[in-house]
Amino acid sequence: MGVRHLQVSPSVVQAVGQAVRLSQVPRSELFISMLWEPPLDTSAKLDSLTEQLGFVDLMILPQTPELESVWKHLERLKARKRFKALGVKDFRPEEVEFLPGNGESVEYAQCAFTPYRHGPRRDTWRRFGQREVALAATGLFTDWPRPLPPLLDPHVLIIARRFKRSAAQVLIRWALQLGLAVVFHSQRKQHVAENLAALDFELPMREMQLISGLATLAEPVPPGDGFAHPYEQLRTPKGEL
């Protein structure tokens, strides 16, 4: 269907590996990330699973006990070329800094990022950006446990009607134009096709600012580091230093 990034857990590797082979899409055209789980606690187990996928492009570590020892183990596996890149899931920026080596080996961070909540902290975007860490959005459609999901937000729906798109497409397009990767899942083929159609249009700056500004309605505090940068790069007015 055109999907080129697949995120898998160890429990579904066999099914995904079979699907990749049956699709006849060259493995070099796919990007496969895997969530680290206890069944991968030895190199032999990891090798057994990655063989079914060809190789793993990105290994993602969720929050886990014994974080320091697990992270050092993953760094050793990466050095042995068991996977290409190393990332984290549901970490706040300051938690990354507590990883061994100040978290310098983190290349990717995946966290809840929605119009109402730009990451786990207001400065998530800025702090990961300063570290040159790629940021991926999850929970884009739901933002649980907030009572109003972004898919039903009247501001999003008005934009969707204006551009003759679905609310899901508008939200995905908003995130992509901010420079985020987007991780979504669906059990319906038509929903996957709908989501992929977000690549076929572009939101003007006014609509981008409107969606990003919903965060100030969800948490009405004065704009700061967390709300300025998604709109556009700050410019120094002429005549000012």
PDB file of C-alpha atoms in Angstrom:
ATOM      1  CA  MET A   1       0.000   0.000   0.000  1.00  0.00           C
ATOM      2  CA  GLY A   2       3.025   2.270   0.124  1.00  0.00           C
ATOM      3  CA  VAL A   3       3.912   1.968   3.818  1.00  0.00           C
ATOM      4  CA  ARG A   4       7.669   2.027   4.196  1.00  0.00           C
ATOM      5  CA  HIS A   5       8.118   2.287   7.986  1.00  0.00           C
ATOM      6  CA  LEU A   6       7.008  -0.702  10.035  1.00  0.00           C
ATOM      7  CA  GLN A   7       7.304  -0.771  13.819  1.00  0.00           C
ATOM      8  CA  VAL A   8       7.166  -4.250  15.324  1.00  0.00           C
ATOM      9  CA  SER A   9       7.365  -5.972  18.685  1.00  0.00           C
ATOM     10  CA  PRO A  10       9.088  -9.344  19.114  1.00  0.00           C
ATOM     11  CA  SER A  11       5.735 -11.137  19.305  1.00  0.00           C
ATOM     12  CA  VAL A  12       4.775 -10.245  15.715  1.00  0.00           C
ATOM     13  CA  VAL A  13       8.161 -10.503  13.997  1.00  0.00           C
ATOM     14  CA  GLN A  14       7.338 -13.803  12.281  1.00  0.00           C
ATOM     15  CA  ALA A  15       4.100 -12.463  10.784  1.00  0.00           C
ATOM     16  CA  VAL A  16       5.685  -9.196   9.677  1.00  0.00           C
ATOM     17  CA  GLY A  17       8.679 -10.977   8.162  1.00  0.00           C
ATOM     18  CA  GLN A  18       6.335 -13.199   6.140  1.00  0.00           C
ATOM     19  CA  ALA A  19       4.320 -10.179   4.992  1.00  0.00           C
ATOM     20  CA  VAL A  20       7.476  -8.377   3.876  1.00  0.00           C
ATOM     21  CA  ARG A  21       8.564 -11.370   1.820  1.00  0.00           C
ATOM     22  CA  LEU A  22       5.130 -11.786   0.226  1.00  0.00           C
ATOM     23  CA  SER A  23       4.926  -8.080  -0.630  1.00  0.00           C
ATOM     24  CA  GLN A  24       7.991  -8.433  -2.877  1.00  0.00           C
ATOM     25  CA  VAL A  25       9.049  -4.925  -1.816  1.00  0.00           C
ATOM     26  CA  PRO A  26      12.866  -4.841  -1.672  1.00  0.00           C
ATOM     27  CA  ARG A  27      14.041  -4.850   1.933  1.00  0.00           C
ATOM     28  CA  SER A  28      16.256  -1.860   1.170  1.00  0.00           C
ATOM     29  CA  GLU A  29      13.110   0.225   0.577  1.00  0.00           C
ATOM     30  CA  LEU A  30      11.692  -0.519   4.039  1.00  0.00           C
ATOM     31  CA  PHE A  31      12.567   0.962   7.416  1.00  0.00           C
ATOM     32  CA  ILE A  32      11.844  -1.450  10.254  1.00  0.00           C
ATOM     33  CA  SER A  33      11.995  -0.451  13.914  1.00  0.00           C
ATOM     34  CA  MET A  34      11.636  -2.849  16.824  1.00  0.00           C
ATOM     35  CA  LEU A  35      10.587  -2.264  20.421  1.00  0.00           C
ATOM     36  CA  TRP A  36      13.062  -3.746  22.905  1.00  0.00           C
ATOM     37  CA  GLU A  37      11.413  -6.279  25.211  1.00  0.00           C
ATOM     38  CA  PRO A  38      12.731  -8.885  27.699  1.00  0.00           C
ATOM     39  CA  PRO A  39      12.616 -11.737  25.114  1.00  0.00           C
ATOM     40  CA  LEU A  40      15.541  -9.976  23.388  1.00  0.00           C
ATOM     41  CA  ASP A  41      17.825 -10.184  26.414  1.00  0.00           C
ATOM     42  CA  THR A  42      20.482 -12.210  24.572  1.00  0.00           C
ATOM     43  CA  SER A  43      22.235 -11.642  21.259  1.00  0.00           C
ATOM     44  CA  ALA A  44      21.150 -15.100  20.072  1.00  0.00           C
ATOM     45  CA  LYS A  45      17.472 -14.311  20.565  1.00  0.00           C
ATOM     46  CA  LEU A  46      17.846 -10.976  18.808  1.00  0.00           C
ATOM     47  CA  ASP A  47      19.663 -12.581  15.888  1.00  0.00           C
ATOM     48  CA  SER A  48      16.928 -15.198  15.560  1.00  0.00           C
ATOM     49  CA  LEU A  49      14.273 -12.496  15.219  1.00  0.00           C
ATOM     50  CA  THR A  50      16.189 -10.080  13.020  1.00  0.00           C
ATOM     51  CA  GLU A  51      16.949 -12.855  10.528  1.00  0.00           C
ATOM     52  CA  GLN A  52      13.217 -13.027   9.814  1.00  0.00           C
ATOM     53  CA  LEU A  53      13.177  -9.301   9.003  1.00  0.00           C
ATOM     54  CA  GLY A  54      16.428  -9.159   7.069  1.00  0.00           C
ATOM     55  CA  PHE A  55      17.815  -6.645   9.577  1.00  0.00           C
ATOM     56  CA  VAL A  56      16.549  -4.002  12.003  1.00  0.00           C
ATOM     57  CA  ASP A  57      17.076  -0.333  11.178  1.00  0.00           C
ATOM     58  CA  LEU A  58      16.129   1.078  14.583  1.00  0.00           C
ATOM     59  CA  MET A  59      15.920  -0.427  18.079  1.00  0.00           C
ATOM     60  CA  ILE A  60      13.641   1.472  20.482  1.00  0.00           C
ATOM     61  CA  LEU A  61      13.894   1.185  24.254  1.00  0.00           C
ATOM     62  CA  PRO A  62      10.678   1.823  26.264  1.00  0.00           C
ATOM     63  CA  GLN A  63      10.837   2.745  29.935  1.00  0.00           C
ATOM     64  CA  THR A  64      12.174  -0.276  31.793  1.00  0.00           C
ATOM     65  CA  PRO A  65      13.732  -1.278  35.143  1.00  0.00           C
ATOM     66  CA  GLU A  66      17.524  -1.438  35.245  1.00  0.00           C
ATOM     67  CA  LEU A  67      17.675   1.233  32.594  1.00  0.00           C
ATOM     68  CA  GLU A  68      21.411   1.854  32.753  1.00  0.00           C
ATOM     69  CA  SER A  69      22.461  -1.767  32.274  1.00  0.00           C
ATOM     70  CA  VAL A  70      19.956  -2.345  29.454  1.00  0.00           C
ATOM     71  CA  TRP A  71      21.087   0.797  27.641  1.00  0.00           C
ATOM     72  CA  LYS A  72      24.757  -0.202  27.844  1.00  0.00           C
ATOM     73  CA  HIS A  73      23.797  -3.623  26.482  1.00  0.00           C
ATOM     74  CA  LEU A  74      22.015  -1.992  23.531  1.00  0.00           C
ATOM     75  CA  GLU A  75      25.004   0.238  22.825  1.00  0.00           C
ATOM     76  CA  ARG A  76      27.207  -2.864  22.656  1.00  0.00           C
ATOM     77  CA  LEU A  77      24.763  -4.566  20.278  1.00  0.00           C
ATOM     78  CA  LYS A  78      24.718  -1.527  18.034  1.00  0.00           C
ATOM     79  CA  ALA A  79      28.525  -1.460  17.990  1.00  0.00           C
ATOM     80  CA  ARG A  80      28.352  -5.068  16.778  1.00  0.00           C
ATOM     81  CA  LYS A  81      26.003  -3.941  13.967  1.00  0.00           C
ATOM     82  CA  ARG A  82      22.965  -5.857  15.265  1.00  0.00           C
ATOM     83  CA  PHE A  83      20.916  -2.774  14.262  1.00  0.00           C
ATOM     84  CA  LYS A  84      21.670   0.601  12.718  1.00  0.00           C
ATOM     85  CA  ALA A  85      20.217   3.202  15.102  1.00  0.00           C
ATOM     86  CA  LEU A  86      19.131   3.453  18.732  1.00  0.00           C
ATOM     87  CA  GLY A  87      16.149   5.318  20.171  1.00  0.00           C
ATOM     88  CA  VAL A  88      13.834   5.655  23.162  1.00  0.00           C
ATOM     89  CA  LYS A  89      10.063   5.638  23.728  1.00  0.00           C
ATOM     90  CA  ASP A  90       8.086   7.727  26.231  1.00  0.00           C
ATOM     91  CA  PHE A  91      11.161   9.385  27.732  1.00  0.00           C
ATOM     92  CA  ARG A  92      11.091  12.996  28.852  1.00  0.00           C
ATOM     93  CA  PRO A  93      14.080  15.022  27.600  1.00  0.00           C
ATOM     94  CA  GLU A  94      15.652  15.195  31.057  1.00  0.00           C
ATOM     95  CA  GLU A  95      15.372  11.396  31.411  1.00  0.00           C
ATOM     96  CA  VAL A  96      17.446  10.939  28.263  1.00  0.00           C
ATOM     97  CA  GLU A  97      20.176  13.002  29.883  1.00  0.00           C
ATOM     98  CA  PHE A  98      20.337  10.485  32.757  1.00  0.00           C
ATOM     99  CA  LEU A  99      21.245   7.622  30.409  1.00  0.00           C
ATOM    100  CA  PRO A 100      24.897   6.527  30.330  1.00  0.00           C
ATOM    101  CA  GLY A 101      27.079   9.021  28.506  1.00  0.00           C
ATOM    102  CA  ASN A 102      24.422  11.726  28.966  1.00  0.00           C
ATOM    103  CA  GLY A 103      22.330   9.889  26.372  1.00  0.00           C
ATOM    104  CA  GLU A 104      24.564  11.024  23.528  1.00  0.00           C
ATOM    105  CA  SER A 105      23.884   7.808  21.600  1.00  0.00           C
ATOM    106  CA  VAL A 106      20.106   8.494  21.432  1.00  0.00           C
ATOM    107  CA  GLU A 107      19.212   9.168  17.794  1.00  0.00           C
ATOM    108  CA  TYR A 108      15.410   8.917  17.948  1.00  0.00           C
ATOM    109  CA  ALA A 109      12.727   9.721  20.519  1.00  0.00           C
ATOM    110  CA  GLN A 110       9.107   8.590  20.267  1.00  0.00           C
ATOM    111  CA  CYS A 111       6.480  10.158  22.512  1.00  0.00           C
ATOM    112  CA  ALA A 112       2.912  11.437  22.682  1.00  0.00           C
ATOM    113  CA  PHE A 113       2.759  14.581  20.561  1.00  0.00           C
ATOM    114  CA  THR A 114      -0.625  16.080  19.754  1.00  0.00           C
ATOM    115  CA  PRO A 115      -2.130  19.517  19.062  1.00  0.00           C
ATOM    116  CA  TYR A 116      -2.984  19.722  22.781  1.00  0.00           C
ATOM    117  CA  ARG A 117       0.305  18.428  24.164  1.00  0.00           C
ATOM    118  CA  HIS A 118       3.581  18.996  22.335  1.00  0.00           C
ATOM    119  CA  GLY A 119       5.378  16.110  23.998  1.00  0.00           C
ATOM    120  CA  PRO A 120       5.647  15.144  27.675  1.00  0.00           C
ATOM    121  CA  ARG A 121       6.991  18.635  28.496  1.00  0.00           C
ATOM    122  CA  ARG A 122       6.462  22.036  26.944  1.00  0.00           C
ATOM    123  CA  ASP A 123      10.106  22.157  25.880  1.00  0.00           C
ATOM    124  CA  THR A 124      10.245  18.615  24.429  1.00  0.00           C
ATOM    125  CA  TRP A 125      10.601  19.866  20.844  1.00  0.00           C
ATOM    126  CA  ARG A 126      13.346  22.360  21.679  1.00  0.00           C
ATOM    127  CA  ARG A 127      15.441  20.083  23.874  1.00  0.00           C
ATOM    128  CA  PHE A 128      15.386  17.100  21.523  1.00  0.00           C
ATOM    129  CA  GLY A 129      16.034  19.433  18.596  1.00  0.00           C
ATOM    130  CA  GLN A 130      19.112  20.854  20.267  1.00  0.00           C
ATOM    131  CA  ARG A 131      20.435  17.308  20.673  1.00  0.00           C
ATOM    132  CA  GLU A 132      19.668  16.550  16.995  1.00  0.00           C
ATOM    133  CA  VAL A 133      17.379  13.703  18.047  1.00  0.00           C
ATOM    134  CA  ALA A 134      14.696  12.725  15.532  1.00  0.00           C
ATOM    135  CA  LEU A 135      11.252  13.110  17.119  1.00  0.00           C
ATOM    136  CA  ALA A 136       8.276  10.861  16.341  1.00  0.00           C
ATOM    137  CA  ALA A 137       4.647  11.492  17.294  1.00  0.00           C
ATOM    138  CA  THR A 138       2.359   8.865  18.802  1.00  0.00           C
ATOM    139  CA  GLY A 139      -1.176   9.258  20.173  1.00  0.00           C
ATOM    140  CA  LEU A 140      -1.822  11.874  17.515  1.00  0.00           C
ATOM    141  CA  PHE A 141      -5.505  10.972  17.138  1.00  0.00           C
ATOM    142  CA  THR A 142      -6.528  10.299  20.733  1.00  0.00           C
ATOM    143  CA  ASP A 143      -4.395  12.203  23.275  1.00  0.00           C
ATOM    144  CA  TRP A 144      -5.777   9.953  26.031  1.00  0.00           C
ATOM    145  CA  PRO A 145      -6.950  10.703  28.727  1.00  0.00           C
ATOM    146  CA  ARG A 146      -8.172  14.109  27.536  1.00  0.00           C
ATOM    147  CA  PRO A 147     -11.963  14.027  26.979  1.00  0.00           C
ATOM    148  CA  LEU A 148     -11.899  15.607  23.491  1.00  0.00           C
ATOM    149  CA  PRO A 149      -9.818  13.632  20.974  1.00  0.00           C
ATOM    150  CA  PRO A 150      -8.094  15.743  18.298  1.00  0.00           C
ATOM    151  CA  LEU A 151     -10.073  13.882  15.613  1.00  0.00           C
ATOM    152  CA  LEU A 152     -13.255  15.537  16.952  1.00  0.00           C
ATOM    153  CA  ASP A 153     -11.808  18.965  17.670  1.00  0.00           C
ATOM    154  CA  PRO A 154     -13.979  21.587  15.884  1.00  0.00           C
ATOM    155  CA  HIS A 155     -10.910  23.540  14.748  1.00  0.00           C
ATOM    156  CA  VAL A 156      -9.443  20.433  13.103  1.00  0.00           C
ATOM    157  CA  LEU A 157     -12.801  19.533  11.551  1.00  0.00           C
ATOM    158  CA  ILE A 158     -13.189  22.998  10.023  1.00  0.00           C
ATOM    159  CA  ILE A 159      -9.745  22.731   8.415  1.00  0.00           C
ATOM    160  CA  ALA A 160     -10.593  19.234   7.172  1.00  0.00           C
ATOM    161  CA  ARG A 161     -13.772  20.489   5.500  1.00  0.00           C
ATOM    162  CA  ARG A 162     -11.946  23.460   3.997  1.00  0.00           C
ATOM    163  CA  PHE A 163      -9.393  21.210   2.303  1.00  0.00           C
ATOM    164  CA  LYS A 164     -11.794  18.307   1.648  1.00  0.00           C
ATOM    165  CA  ARG A 165      -9.698  15.998   3.772  1.00  0.00           C
ATOM    166  CA  SER A 166     -10.307  13.809   6.818  1.00  0.00           C
ATOM    167  CA  ALA A 167      -9.385  14.966  10.308  1.00  0.00           C
ATOM    168  CA  ALA A 168      -6.781  12.175  10.482  1.00  0.00           C
ATOM    169  CA  GLN A 169      -5.117  13.404   7.299  1.00  0.00           C
ATOM    170  CA  VAL A 170      -5.016  16.971   8.612  1.00  0.00           C
ATOM    171  CA  LEU A 171      -3.394  15.883  11.884  1.00  0.00           C
ATOM    172  CA  ILE A 172      -0.805  13.702  10.170  1.00  0.00           C
ATOM    173  CA  ARG A 173       0.000  16.470   7.705  1.00  0.00           C
ATOM    174  CA  TRP A 174       0.389  18.967  10.557  1.00  0.00           C
ATOM    175  CA  ALA A 175       2.873  16.692  12.325  1.00  0.00           C
ATOM    176  CA  LEU A 176       4.825  15.960   9.148  1.00  0.00           C
ATOM    177  CA  GLN A 177       5.165  19.644   8.321  1.00  0.00           C
ATOM    178  CA  LEU A 178       6.521  20.270  11.809  1.00  0.00           C
ATOM    179  CA  GLY A 179       9.290  17.831  10.938  1.00  0.00           C
ATOM    180  CA  LEU A 180       8.031  14.881  12.975  1.00  0.00           C
ATOM    181  CA  ALA A 181       7.850  11.250  12.025  1.00  0.00           C
ATOM    182  CA  VAL A 182       4.355   9.837  12.654  1.00  0.00           C
ATOM    183  CA  VAL A 183       3.640   6.405  14.117  1.00  0.00           C
ATOM    184  CA  PHE A 184       0.070   5.129  13.769  1.00  0.00           C
ATOM    185  CA  HIS A 185      -1.603   1.736  13.745  1.00  0.00           C
ATOM    186  CA  SER A 186      -4.808   0.525  12.192  1.00  0.00           C
ATOM    187  CA  GLN A 187      -6.569  -2.791  11.708  1.00  0.00           C
ATOM    188  CA  ARG A 188      -8.475  -1.552   8.651  1.00  0.00           C
ATOM    189  CA  LYS A 189      -6.927  -1.355   5.220  1.00  0.00           C
ATOM    190  CA  GLN A 190      -9.011   1.687   4.257  1.00  0.00           C
ATOM    191  CA  HIS A 191      -7.729   3.629   7.259  1.00  0.00           C
ATOM    192  CA  VAL A 192      -4.121   2.916   6.303  1.00  0.00           C
ATOM    193  CA  ALA A 193      -4.818   4.138   2.762  1.00  0.00           C
ATOM    194  CA  GLU A 194      -6.534   7.241   4.152  1.00  0.00           C
ATOM    195  CA  ASN A 195      -3.595   8.047   6.396  1.00  0.00           C
ATOM    196  CA  LEU A 196      -1.083   7.665   3.562  1.00  0.00           C
ATOM    197  CA  ALA A 197      -3.038  10.242   1.527  1.00  0.00           C
ATOM    198  CA  ALA A 198      -1.725  12.867   3.969  1.00  0.00           C
ATOM    199  CA  LEU A 199       1.321  12.987   1.682  1.00  0.00           C
ATOM    200  CA  ASP A 200      -0.753  14.444  -1.168  1.00  0.00           C
ATOM    201  CA  PHE A 201      -1.371  17.975   0.130  1.00  0.00           C
ATOM    202  CA  GLU A 202       0.135  20.744   2.233  1.00  0.00           C
ATOM    203  CA  LEU A 203      -1.275  22.965   4.988  1.00  0.00           C
ATOM    204  CA  PRO A 204      -0.681  26.733   4.727  1.00  0.00           C
ATOM    205  CA  MET A 205       1.096  28.492   7.602  1.00  0.00           C
ATOM    206  CA  ARG A 206      -2.170  29.934   8.971  1.00  0.00           C
ATOM    207  CA  GLU A 207      -3.657  26.478   9.468  1.00  0.00           C
ATOM    208  CA  MET A 208      -0.394  25.187  10.926  1.00  0.00           C
ATOM    209  CA  GLN A 209      -0.420  27.983  13.485  1.00  0.00           C
ATOM    210  CA  LEU A 210      -4.065  27.378  14.340  1.00  0.00           C
ATOM    211  CA  ILE A 211      -3.524  23.669  15.070  1.00  0.00           C
ATOM    212  CA  SER A 212      -0.311  24.294  17.021  1.00  0.00           C
ATOM    213  CA  GLY A 213      -2.070  26.994  19.013  1.00  0.00           C
ATOM    214  CA  LEU A 214      -4.613  24.511  20.380  1.00  0.00           C
ATOM    215  CA  ALA A 215      -2.023  23.668  23.033  1.00  0.00           C
ATOM    216  CA  THR A 216      -2.573  27.085  24.603  1.00  0.00           C
ATOM    217  CA  LEU A 217      -6.313  26.362  24.820  1.00  0.00           C
ATOM    218  CA  ALA A 218      -5.728  22.953  26.417  1.00  0.00           C
ATOM    219  CA  GLU A 219      -3.237  24.428  28.924  1.00  0.00           C
ATOM    220  CA  PRO A 220      -3.859  28.190  29.068  1.00  0.00           C
ATOM    221  CA  VAL A 221      -0.450  29.425  30.148  1.00  0.00           C
ATOM    222  CA  PRO A 222       1.658  32.192  28.594  1.00  0.00           C
ATOM    223  CA  PRO A 223       3.457  31.023  25.427  1.00  0.00           C
ATOM    224  CA  GLY A 224       7.040  29.980  25.988  1.00  0.00           C
ATOM    225  CA  ASP A 225       9.719  27.697  24.586  1.00  0.00           C
ATOM    226  CA  GLY A 226       7.271  24.863  24.030  1.00  0.00           C
ATOM    227  CA  PHE A 227       4.817  26.844  21.931  1.00  0.00           C
ATOM    228  CA  ALA A 228       6.938  29.273  19.915  1.00  0.00           C
ATOM    229  CA  HIS A 229       9.048  26.970  17.782  1.00  0.00           C
ATOM    230  CA  PRO A 230       6.311  24.848  16.084  1.00  0.00           C
ATOM    231  CA  TYR A 231       4.919  27.897  14.311  1.00  0.00           C
ATOM    232  CA  GLU A 232       7.920  29.236  12.421  1.00  0.00           C
ATOM    233  CA  GLN A 233      11.531  30.147  13.006  1.00  0.00           C
ATOM    234  CA  LEU A 234      11.895  33.212  15.193  1.00  0.00           C
ATOM    235  CA  ARG A 235      13.000  36.262  13.275  1.00  0.00           C
ATOM    236  CA  THR A 236      14.719  39.333  14.661  1.00  0.00           C
ATOM    237  CA  PRO A 237      12.795  42.468  13.603  1.00  0.00           C
ATOM    238  CA  LYS A 238      14.703  44.853  11.419  1.00  0.00           C
ATOM    239  CA  GLY A 239      16.618  47.421  13.404  1.00  0.00           C
ATOM    240  CA  GLU A 240      16.834  45.217  16.516  1.00  0.00           C
ATOM    241  CA  LEU A 241      19.844  43.250  17.715  1.00  0.00           C
TER     242      LEU A 241
END
